[in-house]
C-alpha atoms as a printed R data frame, in Angstrom:
    type eleno elety resid chain resno       x       y        z
1   ATOM     1    CA   MET     A     1 -51.753   8.312   -8.574
2   ATOM     2    CA   GLU     A     2 -50.887  10.821  -11.212
3   ATOM     3    CA   GLN     A     3 -48.296   8.569  -12.677
4   ATOM     4    CA   GLU     A     4 -50.857   5.701  -12.845
5   ATOM     5    CA   GLN     A     5 -53.325   7.899  -14.588
6   ATOM     6    CA   ARG     A     6 -50.732   8.937  -17.196
7   ATOM     7    CA   GLU     A     7 -49.778   5.339  -17.746
8   ATOM     8    CA   PHE     A     8 -53.490   4.333  -18.074
9   ATOM     9    CA   LEU     A     9 -54.088   7.197  -20.653
10  ATOM    10    CA   ALA     A    10 -50.884   6.151  -22.472
11  ATOM    11    CA   ARG     A    11 -52.092   2.567  -22.664
12  ATOM    12    CA   GLU     A    12 -55.617   3.719  -23.729
13  ATOM    13    CA   HIS     A    13 -53.978   5.903  -26.468
14  ATOM    14    CA   LEU     A    14 -51.808   2.929  -27.685
15  ATOM    15    CA   ASP     A    15 -54.775   0.662  -27.713
16  ATOM    16    CA   ALA     A    16 -56.761   3.208  -29.673
17  ATOM    17    CA   LEU     A    17 -53.923   3.588  -32.184
18  ATOM    18    CA   GLU     A    18 -53.742  -0.194  -32.509
19  ATOM    19    CA   ARG     A    19 -57.469  -0.490  -33.136
20  ATOM    20    CA   GLU     A    20 -57.236   2.294  -35.788
21  ATOM    21    CA   ARG     A    21 -54.311   0.459  -37.395
22  ATOM    22    CA   LEU     A    22 -56.326  -2.833  -37.456
23  ATOM    23    CA   ARG     A    23 -59.284  -1.013  -38.892
24  ATOM    24    CA   GLU     A    24 -57.148   0.548  -41.575
25  ATOM    25    CA   GLN     A    25 -55.612  -2.837  -42.396
26  ATOM    26    CA   ARG     A    26 -59.004  -4.403  -42.652
27  ATOM    27    CA   ASP     A    27 -60.129  -1.590  -45.020
28  ATOM    28    CA   LEU     A    28 -57.029  -1.992  -47.112
29  ATOM    29    CA   ASP     A    29 -57.542  -5.758  -47.292
30  ATOM    30    CA   ALA     A    30 -61.213  -5.358  -48.269
31  ATOM    31    CA   ARG     A    31 -60.159  -2.839  -51.001
32  ATOM    32    CA   ARG     A    32 -57.632  -5.287  -52.355
33  ATOM    33    CA   GLN     A    33 -60.136  -8.046  -52.396
34  ATOM    34    CA   ILE     A    34 -62.609  -5.807  -54.166
35  ATOM    35    CA   GLN     A    35 -59.997  -4.881  -56.756
36  ATOM    36    CA   GLU     A    36 -59.022  -8.574  -57.360
37  ATOM    37    CA   LEU     A    37 -62.644  -9.422  -57.837
38  ATOM    38    CA   THR     A    38 -63.187  -6.537  -60.093
39  ATOM    39    CA   ASP     A    39 -60.143  -7.580  -62.144
40  ATOM    40    CA   ARG     A    40 -61.411 -11.166  -62.431
41  ATOM    41    CA   LEU     A    41 -64.869  -9.895  -63.480
42  ATOM    42    CA   VAL     A    42 -63.353  -7.677  -66.171
43  ATOM    43    CA   HIS     A    43 -61.222 -10.487  -67.431
44  ATOM    44    CA   ALA     A    44 -64.193 -12.833  -67.496
45  ATOM    45    CA   GLU     A    45 -66.261 -10.339  -69.423
46  ATOM    46    CA   ILE     A    46 -63.537  -9.822  -71.910
47  ATOM    47    CA   ALA     A    47 -63.192 -13.551  -72.450
48  ATOM    48    CA   ARG     A    48 -67.037 -13.887  -72.761
49  ATOM    49    CA   ARG     A    49 -67.149 -11.191  -75.415
50  ATOM    50    CA   GLU     A    50 -64.233 -12.741  -77.268
51  ATOM    51    CA   ALA     A    51 -65.898 -16.115  -77.212
52  ATOM    52    CA   GLU     A    52 -69.058 -14.511  -78.497
53  ATOM    53    CA   ARG     A    53 -67.199 -12.797  -81.286
54  ATOM    54    CA   ARG     A    54 -65.581 -16.005  -82.338
55  ATOM    55    CA   ALA     A    55 -68.836 -17.868  -82.327
56  ATOM    56    CA   GLN     A    56 -70.336 -15.087  -84.543
57  ATOM    57    CA   ASP     A    57 -67.345 -15.335  -86.905
58  ATOM    58    CA   VAL     A    58 -67.814 -19.102  -87.233
59  ATOM    59    CA   GLU     A    59 -71.430 -18.684  -87.829
60  ATOM    60    CA   VAL     A    60 -70.865 -16.135  -90.453
61  ATOM    61    CA   HIS     A    61 -68.189 -18.265  -92.109
62  ATOM    62    CA   GLN     A    62 -70.340 -21.344  -92.083
63  ATOM    63    CA   ALA     A    63 -73.290 -19.367  -93.540
64  ATOM    64    CA   GLN     A    64 -71.263 -17.828  -96.281
65  ATOM    65    CA   SER     A    65 -69.210 -20.768  -97.508
66  ATOM    66    CA   PRO     A    66 -70.782 -24.123  -96.804
67  ATOM    67    CA   THR     A    67 -69.477 -25.350 -100.206
68  ATOM    68    CA   GLU     A    68 -65.943 -24.219  -99.382
69  ATOM    69    CA   THR     A    69 -66.071 -26.127  -96.169
70  ATOM    70    CA   GLU     A    70 -67.461 -29.142  -97.969
71  ATOM    71    CA   GLY     A    71 -64.738 -28.862 -100.639
72  ATOM    72    CA   ALA     A    72 -62.030 -28.576  -97.998
73  ATOM    73    CA   THR     A    73 -63.452 -31.555  -96.198
74  ATOM    74    CA   GLN     A    74 -63.475 -33.516  -99.488
75  ATOM    75    CA   ASN     A    75 -59.918 -32.533 -100.222
76  ATOM    76    CA   VAL     A    76 -58.784 -33.717  -96.737
77  ATOM    77    CA   MET     A    77 -60.667 -36.970  -97.171
78  ATOM    78    CA   GLU     A    78 -59.132 -37.480 -100.683
79  ATOM    79    CA   ALA     A    79 -55.642 -36.718  -99.214
80  ATOM    80    CA   VAL     A    80 -56.174 -39.230  -96.458
81  ATOM    81    CA   ARG     A    81 -57.429 -41.810  -98.918
82  ATOM    82    CA   LEU     A    82 -54.410 -41.370 -101.197
83  ATOM    83    CA   GLU     A    83 -51.962 -41.515  -98.304
84  ATOM    84    CA   ARG     A    84 -53.585 -44.824  -97.146
85  ATOM    85    CA   GLU     A    85 -53.253 -46.182 -100.591
86  ATOM    86    CA   ARG     A    86 -49.603 -45.197 -100.794
87  ATOM    87    CA   LEU     A    87 -48.902 -46.732  -97.425
88  ATOM    88    CA   ASP     A    88 -50.782 -49.922  -98.254
89  ATOM    89    CA   ALA     A    89 -48.852 -50.208 -101.576
90  ATOM    90    CA   THR     A    90 -45.490 -49.596  -99.667
91  ATOM    91    CA   TYR     A    91 -46.505 -52.239  -96.982
92  ATOM    92    CA   ALA     A    92 -47.404 -54.700  -99.795
93  ATOM    93    CA   GLU     A    93 -44.100 -54.107 -101.521
94  ATOM    94    CA   ARG     A    94 -42.151 -54.646  -98.318
95  ATOM    95    CA   TRP     A    95 -44.205 -57.824  -97.589
96  ATOM    96    CA   GLN     A    96 -43.528 -59.166 -100.964
97  ATOM    97    CA   GLN     A    97 -39.791 -58.318 -100.699
98  ATOM    98    CA   ARG     A    98 -39.554 -60.194  -97.385
99  ATOM    99    CA   GLU     A    99 -41.366 -63.147  -98.819
100 ATOM   100    CA   VAL     A   100 -38.857 -63.313 -101.682
101 ATOM   101    CA   GLU     A   101 -36.007 -63.055  -99.275
102 ATOM   102    CA   ALA     A   102 -37.549 -65.765  -97.061
103 ATOM   103    CA   ASP     A   103 -37.991 -68.018 -100.076
104 ATOM   104    CA   ALA     A   104 -34.351 -67.376 -101.068
105 ATOM   105    CA   GLU     A   105 -33.187 -68.196  -97.589
106 ATOM   106    CA   ARG     A   106 -35.133 -71.445  -97.458
107 ATOM   107    CA   ALA     A   107 -33.792 -72.469 -100.899
108 ATOM   108    CA   ARG     A   108 -30.339 -72.202  -99.560
């Protein structure tokens, strides 16, 4: 009987230790999850502030120099126009050269 009682108490003690271990593991998992969520929240807040700062920078830049932006846009548009003209001229020259070659080939 005394042996059975010791075994019972030992099992109870082991069960209590296991329950304590599981509780500590749950607490640790909960702390990790809280830390991960906190980290994500901090990163999201940093990203939000950075986006706000960039938006303010853009607003300030646009308010201070609309003519600079317009000038830059005009310069880009002019560069595109000139490049198109150059490509069109090159294409026309190549086309004309091929026509001359085709005429010469037919003349043979």
